[in-house]
Amino acid sequence: MKLFYAPGACSIGIHVLLEELGKPYDGVAVNLREGAQFKPEFTTVNPKSKVPTVIDDEGTVRTEFPAIAWWLARKNPYANLLPDDIDQQARALELMDYCVATIHMQGFARIFRSSNFAPSASDEAAVKARGTEIAEKGFATLDKALAGKEYAVGKFSIADSALFYVEYWAKRVGIALPANCAAHLERMLARPSVQRTLAAEGLA
């Protein structure tokens, strides 16, 4: 298996899941700042120019965070990355999608790529402020979901890898996490899989 990732990008969540599996894989760093995602070496693999991208052992290319996470969980049931209960599975997918589609794509996308949302450069500060507002509201929602639990659905699951990367980003940009989210982030940072991932990506 091969993982194409960018250090500190959302692909860090898939990187963590691969470490949880304990199977051999190759990690290939894609330098987004230099535009490597738009060069033929990568677009021939994933024309969407996005990470994470995974090539499985049969050569099939897998893209999009939720799809890759779900596939890894179902392909490797021994790792217990999804609960057995179907209602809890749905809850894990719900929380993962909320992290990716709302907190990331609506919130942090405005913070990190404000020019993509701003009609002019003078609007970028307002766009970033709106992104911060969306992220903070999202974390308030996640905080309630984590109340009384160590992980998103009780035990570690694919949802926690998505929670982790948006919490990690919050710490990076100075967004204060509410108590349950902050505790979840610290719990994740203590996991050996996360520590190995951070070391591999040069973020330790």
PDB file of C-alpha atoms in Angstrom:
ATOM      1  CA  MET A   1       0.000   0.000   0.000  1.00  0.00           C
ATOM      2  CA  LYS A   2       1.127   3.537  -0.720  1.00  0.00           C
ATOM      3  CA  LEU A   3      -0.062   6.755   0.948  1.00  0.00           C
ATOM      4  CA  PHE A   4       0.402  10.124  -0.703  1.00  0.00           C
ATOM      5  CA  TYR A   5       0.272  12.784   1.995  1.00  0.00           C
ATOM      6  CA  ALA A   6       1.302  16.335   2.776  1.00  0.00           C
ATOM      7  CA  PRO A   7       2.840  16.905   6.219  1.00  0.00           C
ATOM      8  CA  GLY A   8       0.237  18.338   8.567  1.00  0.00           C
ATOM      9  CA  ALA A   9      -2.563  18.264   5.980  1.00  0.00           C
ATOM     10  CA  CYS A  10      -5.827  16.359   6.475  1.00  0.00           C
ATOM     11  CA  SER A  11      -4.013  13.283   5.183  1.00  0.00           C
ATOM     12  CA  ILE A  12      -2.445  13.055   8.635  1.00  0.00           C
ATOM     13  CA  GLY A  13      -5.675  11.381   9.776  1.00  0.00           C
ATOM     14  CA  ILE A  14      -5.329   8.594   7.196  1.00  0.00           C
ATOM     15  CA  HIS A  15      -1.648   8.326   8.092  1.00  0.00           C
ATOM     16  CA  VAL A  16      -2.696   7.646  11.690  1.00  0.00           C
ATOM     17  CA  LEU A  17      -5.138   4.933  10.588  1.00  0.00           C
ATOM     18  CA  LEU A  18      -2.420   3.192   8.572  1.00  0.00           C
ATOM     19  CA  GLU A  19      -0.216   3.217  11.660  1.00  0.00           C
ATOM     20  CA  GLU A  20      -3.104   1.757  13.662  1.00  0.00           C
ATOM     21  CA  LEU A  21      -3.313  -1.141  11.193  1.00  0.00           C
ATOM     22  CA  GLY A  22       0.311  -2.096  11.741  1.00  0.00           C
ATOM     23  CA  LYS A  23       0.741  -3.225   8.131  1.00  0.00           C
ATOM     24  CA  PRO A  24       3.656  -2.159   5.922  1.00  0.00           C
ATOM     25  CA  TYR A  25       3.022   0.790   3.605  1.00  0.00           C
ATOM     26  CA  ASP A  26       5.022   3.396   1.742  1.00  0.00           C
ATOM     27  CA  GLY A  27       4.522   7.071   2.524  1.00  0.00           C
ATOM     28  CA  VAL A  28       5.088   9.569  -0.265  1.00  0.00           C
ATOM     29  CA  ALA A  29       5.180  13.252   0.727  1.00  0.00           C
ATOM     30  CA  VAL A  30       3.564  15.692  -1.708  1.00  0.00           C
ATOM     31  CA  ASN A  31       4.860  19.255  -1.404  1.00  0.00           C
ATOM     32  CA  LEU A  32       1.683  21.328  -1.710  1.00  0.00           C
ATOM     33  CA  ARG A  33       3.514  24.626  -1.261  1.00  0.00           C
ATOM     34  CA  GLU A  34       5.590  23.929  -4.360  1.00  0.00           C
ATOM     35  CA  GLY A  35       2.524  22.795  -6.304  1.00  0.00           C
ATOM     36  CA  ALA A  36       3.575  19.153  -6.584  1.00  0.00           C
ATOM     37  CA  GLN A  37      -0.096  18.150  -6.505  1.00  0.00           C
ATOM     38  CA  PHE A  38      -0.567  19.755  -9.923  1.00  0.00           C
ATOM     39  CA  LYS A  39       2.426  18.123 -11.612  1.00  0.00           C
ATOM     40  CA  PRO A  40       2.076  15.059 -13.864  1.00  0.00           C
ATOM     41  CA  GLU A  41       3.908  12.828 -11.391  1.00  0.00           C
ATOM     42  CA  PHE A  42       0.919  13.185  -9.076  1.00  0.00           C
ATOM     43  CA  THR A  43      -1.993  14.029 -11.391  1.00  0.00           C
ATOM     44  CA  THR A  44      -1.465  10.756 -13.230  1.00  0.00           C
ATOM     45  CA  VAL A  45      -2.215   9.085  -9.892  1.00  0.00           C
ATOM     46  CA  ASN A  46      -4.970  11.439  -8.718  1.00  0.00           C
ATOM     47  CA  PRO A  47      -6.224  14.038 -11.224  1.00  0.00           C
ATOM     48  CA  LYS A  48      -8.118  15.718  -8.353  1.00  0.00           C
ATOM     49  CA  SER A  49      -4.705  16.974  -7.124  1.00  0.00           C
ATOM     50  CA  LYS A  50      -5.639  16.185  -3.518  1.00  0.00           C
ATOM     51  CA  VAL A  51      -4.279  14.302  -0.564  1.00  0.00           C
ATOM     52  CA  PRO A  52      -4.837  11.857   0.988  1.00  0.00           C
ATOM     53  CA  THR A  53      -4.502   9.432  -1.890  1.00  0.00           C
ATOM     54  CA  VAL A  54      -3.969   5.729  -1.343  1.00  0.00           C
ATOM     55  CA  ILE A  55      -2.943   3.034  -3.820  1.00  0.00           C
ATOM     56  CA  ASP A  56      -3.876  -0.393  -2.515  1.00  0.00           C
ATOM     57  CA  ASP A  57      -1.920  -3.596  -3.012  1.00  0.00           C
ATOM     58  CA  GLU A  58      -3.897  -4.385  -6.182  1.00  0.00           C
ATOM     59  CA  GLY A  59      -3.058  -0.986  -7.681  1.00  0.00           C
ATOM     60  CA  THR A  60      -6.471   0.607  -7.161  1.00  0.00           C
ATOM     61  CA  VAL A  61      -6.366   4.326  -6.363  1.00  0.00           C
ATOM     62  CA  ARG A  62      -8.505   5.444  -3.408  1.00  0.00           C
ATOM     63  CA  THR A  63      -9.317   9.126  -2.824  1.00  0.00           C
ATOM     64  CA  GLU A  64     -11.314  11.326  -0.407  1.00  0.00           C
ATOM     65  CA  PHE A  65     -10.779  11.107   3.343  1.00  0.00           C
ATOM     66  CA  PRO A  66     -14.129   9.523   4.387  1.00  0.00           C
ATOM     67  CA  ALA A  67     -14.002   6.915   1.612  1.00  0.00           C
ATOM     68  CA  ILE A  68     -10.418   5.917   2.401  1.00  0.00           C
ATOM     69  CA  ALA A  69     -11.081   5.743   6.152  1.00  0.00           C
ATOM     70  CA  TRP A  70     -14.200   3.617   5.677  1.00  0.00           C
ATOM     71  CA  TRP A  71     -12.411   1.307   3.222  1.00  0.00           C
ATOM     72  CA  LEU A  72      -9.482   0.811   5.597  1.00  0.00           C
ATOM     73  CA  ALA A  73     -11.859  -0.047   8.431  1.00  0.00           C
ATOM     74  CA  ARG A  74     -13.920  -2.527   6.428  1.00  0.00           C
ATOM     75  CA  LYS A  75     -10.891  -4.087   4.739  1.00  0.00           C
ATOM     76  CA  ASN A  76      -9.144  -4.636   8.081  1.00  0.00           C
ATOM     77  CA  PRO A  77     -11.802  -5.661  10.620  1.00  0.00           C
ATOM     78  CA  TYR A  78      -9.177  -6.955  13.051  1.00  0.00           C
ATOM     79  CA  ALA A  79      -8.181  -3.343  13.799  1.00  0.00           C
ATOM     80  CA  ASN A  80     -11.649  -2.466  15.171  1.00  0.00           C
ATOM     81  CA  LEU A  81     -11.733   0.905  13.440  1.00  0.00           C
ATOM     82  CA  LEU A  82     -15.538   0.806  13.266  1.00  0.00           C
ATOM     83  CA  PRO A  83     -17.969  -0.283  15.988  1.00  0.00           C
ATOM     84  CA  ASP A  84     -19.919  -3.515  15.431  1.00  0.00           C
ATOM     85  CA  ASP A  85     -23.248  -1.817  16.109  1.00  0.00           C
ATOM     86  CA  ILE A  86     -24.739  -0.304  12.951  1.00  0.00           C
ATOM     87  CA  ASP A  87     -26.136   2.721  14.798  1.00  0.00           C
ATOM     88  CA  GLN A  88     -22.693   3.462  16.227  1.00  0.00           C
ATOM     89  CA  GLN A  89     -21.181   2.998  12.782  1.00  0.00           C
ATOM     90  CA  ALA A  90     -23.583   5.616  11.438  1.00  0.00           C
ATOM     91  CA  ARG A  91     -22.653   7.924  14.309  1.00  0.00           C
ATOM     92  CA  ALA A  92     -18.939   7.518  13.526  1.00  0.00           C
ATOM     93  CA  LEU A  93     -19.553   8.332   9.859  1.00  0.00           C
ATOM     94  CA  GLU A  94     -21.727  11.305  10.830  1.00  0.00           C
ATOM     95  CA  LEU A  95     -19.038  12.813  13.040  1.00  0.00           C
ATOM     96  CA  MET A  96     -16.301  12.144  10.490  1.00  0.00           C
ATOM     97  CA  ASP A  97     -18.304  13.814   7.725  1.00  0.00           C
ATOM     98  CA  TYR A  98     -19.011  16.808   9.964  1.00  0.00           C
ATOM     99  CA  CYS A  99     -15.283  17.262  10.607  1.00  0.00           C
ATOM    100  CA  VAL A 100     -14.396  16.992   6.928  1.00  0.00           C
ATOM    101  CA  ALA A 101     -17.317  18.703   5.200  1.00  0.00           C
ATOM    102  CA  THR A 102     -18.048  21.461   7.702  1.00  0.00           C
ATOM    103  CA  ILE A 103     -15.159  22.199  10.057  1.00  0.00           C
ATOM    104  CA  HIS A 104     -12.499  21.561   7.414  1.00  0.00           C
ATOM    105  CA  MET A 105     -14.094  22.526   4.101  1.00  0.00           C
ATOM    106  CA  GLN A 106     -16.220  25.407   5.397  1.00  0.00           C
ATOM    107  CA  GLY A 107     -14.135  26.588   8.329  1.00  0.00           C
ATOM    108  CA  PHE A 108     -10.436  25.898   7.884  1.00  0.00           C
ATOM    109  CA  ALA A 109     -10.583  26.229   4.103  1.00  0.00           C
ATOM    110  CA  ARG A 110     -11.523  29.881   4.646  1.00  0.00           C
ATOM    111  CA  ILE A 111      -8.694  30.295   7.151  1.00  0.00           C
ATOM    112  CA  PHE A 112      -5.990  28.603   5.060  1.00  0.00           C
ATOM    113  CA  ARG A 113      -7.204  29.568   1.566  1.00  0.00           C
ATOM    114  CA  SER A 114      -9.106  32.795   2.105  1.00  0.00           C
ATOM    115  CA  SER A 115      -8.316  34.026  -1.413  1.00  0.00           C
ATOM    116  CA  ASN A 116     -10.450  31.185  -2.814  1.00  0.00           C
ATOM    117  CA  PHE A 117     -13.502  32.664  -1.075  1.00  0.00           C
ATOM    118  CA  ALA A 118     -12.787  36.403  -1.234  1.00  0.00           C
ATOM    119  CA  PRO A 119     -13.899  38.602  -4.155  1.00  0.00           C
ATOM    120  CA  SER A 120     -10.848  40.786  -3.524  1.00  0.00           C
ATOM    121  CA  ALA A 121      -7.800  40.889  -1.264  1.00  0.00           C
ATOM    122  CA  SER A 122      -9.534  43.424   0.953  1.00  0.00           C
ATOM    123  CA  ASP A 123     -12.182  40.808   1.806  1.00  0.00           C
ATOM    124  CA  GLU A 124      -9.751  38.137   2.977  1.00  0.00           C
ATOM    125  CA  ALA A 125      -9.713  39.187   6.641  1.00  0.00           C
ATOM    126  CA  ALA A 126     -13.504  38.914   6.783  1.00  0.00           C
ATOM    127  CA  VAL A 127     -13.355  35.521   5.097  1.00  0.00           C
ATOM    128  CA  LYS A 128     -10.817  34.261   7.655  1.00  0.00           C
ATOM    129  CA  ALA A 129     -12.956  35.594  10.485  1.00  0.00           C
ATOM    130  CA  ARG A 130     -15.964  33.748   9.094  1.00  0.00           C
ATOM    131  CA  GLY A 131     -13.896  30.576   8.809  1.00  0.00           C
ATOM    132  CA  THR A 132     -12.848  30.890  12.444  1.00  0.00           C
ATOM    133  CA  GLU A 133     -16.477  31.387  13.453  1.00  0.00           C
ATOM    134  CA  ILE A 134     -17.535  28.230  11.591  1.00  0.00           C
ATOM    135  CA  ALA A 135     -14.691  26.202  13.119  1.00  0.00           C
ATOM    136  CA  GLU A 136     -15.436  27.393  16.640  1.00  0.00           C
ATOM    137  CA  LYS A 137     -19.116  26.554  16.247  1.00  0.00           C
ATOM    138  CA  GLY A 138     -18.100  23.142  14.943  1.00  0.00           C
ATOM    139  CA  PHE A 139     -15.881  22.451  17.919  1.00  0.00           C
ATOM    140  CA  ALA A 140     -18.709  23.433  20.277  1.00  0.00           C
ATOM    141  CA  THR A 141     -20.829  20.778  18.567  1.00  0.00           C
ATOM    142  CA  LEU A 142     -18.057  18.185  18.787  1.00  0.00           C
ATOM    143  CA  ASP A 143     -17.509  19.053  22.438  1.00  0.00           C
ATOM    144  CA  LYS A 144     -21.085  18.020  23.222  1.00  0.00           C
ATOM    145  CA  ALA A 145     -20.655  14.806  21.215  1.00  0.00           C
ATOM    146  CA  LEU A 146     -17.540  13.938  23.248  1.00  0.00           C
ATOM    147  CA  ALA A 147     -19.145  14.564  26.642  1.00  0.00           C
ATOM    148  CA  GLY A 148     -18.492  11.626  28.956  1.00  0.00           C
ATOM    149  CA  LYS A 149     -16.479   9.713  26.324  1.00  0.00           C
ATOM    150  CA  GLU A 150     -12.798   9.189  25.673  1.00  0.00           C
ATOM    151  CA  TYR A 151     -13.373   8.810  21.936  1.00  0.00           C
ATOM    152  CA  ALA A 152     -16.045   9.876  19.458  1.00  0.00           C
ATOM    153  CA  VAL A 153     -18.164   6.725  19.735  1.00  0.00           C
ATOM    154  CA  GLY A 154     -16.694   5.356  22.957  1.00  0.00           C
ATOM    155  CA  LYS A 155     -13.802   3.339  21.514  1.00  0.00           C
ATOM    156  CA  PHE A 156     -11.253   4.623  19.019  1.00  0.00           C
ATOM    157  CA  SER A 157     -12.636   4.641  15.473  1.00  0.00           C
ATOM    158  CA  ILE A 158     -12.147   6.284  12.093  1.00  0.00           C
ATOM    159  CA  ALA A 159     -14.110   9.270  13.399  1.00  0.00           C
ATOM    160  CA  ASP A 160     -11.317  10.049  15.850  1.00  0.00           C
ATOM    161  CA  SER A 161      -8.755  10.386  13.068  1.00  0.00           C
ATOM    162  CA  ALA A 162     -10.901  13.137  11.533  1.00  0.00           C
ATOM    163  CA  LEU A 163     -11.502  14.818  14.891  1.00  0.00           C
ATOM    164  CA  PHE A 164      -7.772  14.675  15.487  1.00  0.00           C
ATOM    165  CA  TYR A 165      -6.710  16.510  12.378  1.00  0.00           C
ATOM    166  CA  VAL A 166      -9.140  19.407  12.821  1.00  0.00           C
ATOM    167  CA  GLU A 167      -8.233  19.665  16.520  1.00  0.00           C
ATOM    168  CA  TYR A 168      -4.558  19.630  15.541  1.00  0.00           C
ATOM    169  CA  TRP A 169      -5.200  22.447  13.089  1.00  0.00           C
ATOM    170  CA  ALA A 170      -7.018  24.450  15.765  1.00  0.00           C
ATOM    171  CA  LYS A 171      -3.972  24.244  17.997  1.00  0.00           C
ATOM    172  CA  ARG A 172      -1.795  25.247  15.054  1.00  0.00           C
ATOM    173  CA  VAL A 173      -3.740  28.440  14.281  1.00  0.00           C
ATOM    174  CA  GLY A 174      -4.525  29.390  17.872  1.00  0.00           C
ATOM    175  CA  ILE A 175      -8.210  28.473  18.062  1.00  0.00           C
ATOM    176  CA  ALA A 176      -9.027  27.600  21.679  1.00  0.00           C
ATOM    177  CA  LEU A 177     -10.575  24.149  21.913  1.00  0.00           C
ATOM    178  CA  PRO A 178     -13.401  23.509  24.392  1.00  0.00           C
ATOM    179  CA  ALA A 179     -12.556  21.147  27.249  1.00  0.00           C
ATOM    180  CA  ASN A 180     -13.703  17.828  25.782  1.00  0.00           C
ATOM    181  CA  CYS A 181     -12.050  18.501  22.431  1.00  0.00           C
ATOM    182  CA  ALA A 182      -8.823  19.587  24.130  1.00  0.00           C
ATOM    183  CA  ALA A 183      -8.824  16.390  26.210  1.00  0.00           C
ATOM    184  CA  HIS A 184      -9.497  14.326  23.076  1.00  0.00           C
ATOM    185  CA  LEU A 185      -6.567  15.955  21.282  1.00  0.00           C
ATOM    186  CA  GLU A 186      -4.233  15.179  24.179  1.00  0.00           C
ATOM    187  CA  ARG A 187      -5.520  11.610  24.254  1.00  0.00           C
ATOM    188  CA  MET A 188      -4.820  11.282  20.546  1.00  0.00           C
ATOM    189  CA  LEU A 189      -1.353  12.804  20.863  1.00  0.00           C
ATOM    190  CA  ALA A 190      -0.550  10.117  23.434  1.00  0.00           C
ATOM    191  CA  ARG A 191      -1.414   7.267  21.054  1.00  0.00           C
ATOM    192  CA  PRO A 192       1.688   5.532  19.630  1.00  0.00           C
ATOM    193  CA  SER A 193       0.162   5.607  16.130  1.00  0.00           C
ATOM    194  CA  VAL A 194      -0.127   9.394  16.290  1.00  0.00           C
ATOM    195  CA  GLN A 195       3.372   9.803  17.674  1.00  0.00           C
ATOM    196  CA  ARG A 196       4.792   7.670  14.866  1.00  0.00           C
ATOM    197  CA  THR A 197       2.829   9.656  12.300  1.00  0.00           C
ATOM    198  CA  LEU A 198       4.023  13.000  13.619  1.00  0.00           C
ATOM    199  CA  ALA A 199       7.614  11.750  13.588  1.00  0.00           C
ATOM    200  CA  ALA A 200       7.268  10.413  10.039  1.00  0.00           C
ATOM    201  CA  GLU A 201       5.842  13.747   8.832  1.00  0.00           C
ATOM    202  CA  GLY A 202       8.536  15.781  10.596  1.00  0.00           C
ATOM    203  CA  LEU A 203       6.048  17.315  13.022  1.00  0.00           C
ATOM    204  CA  ALA A 204       7.137  15.730  16.290  1.00  0.00           C
TER     205      ALA A 204
END
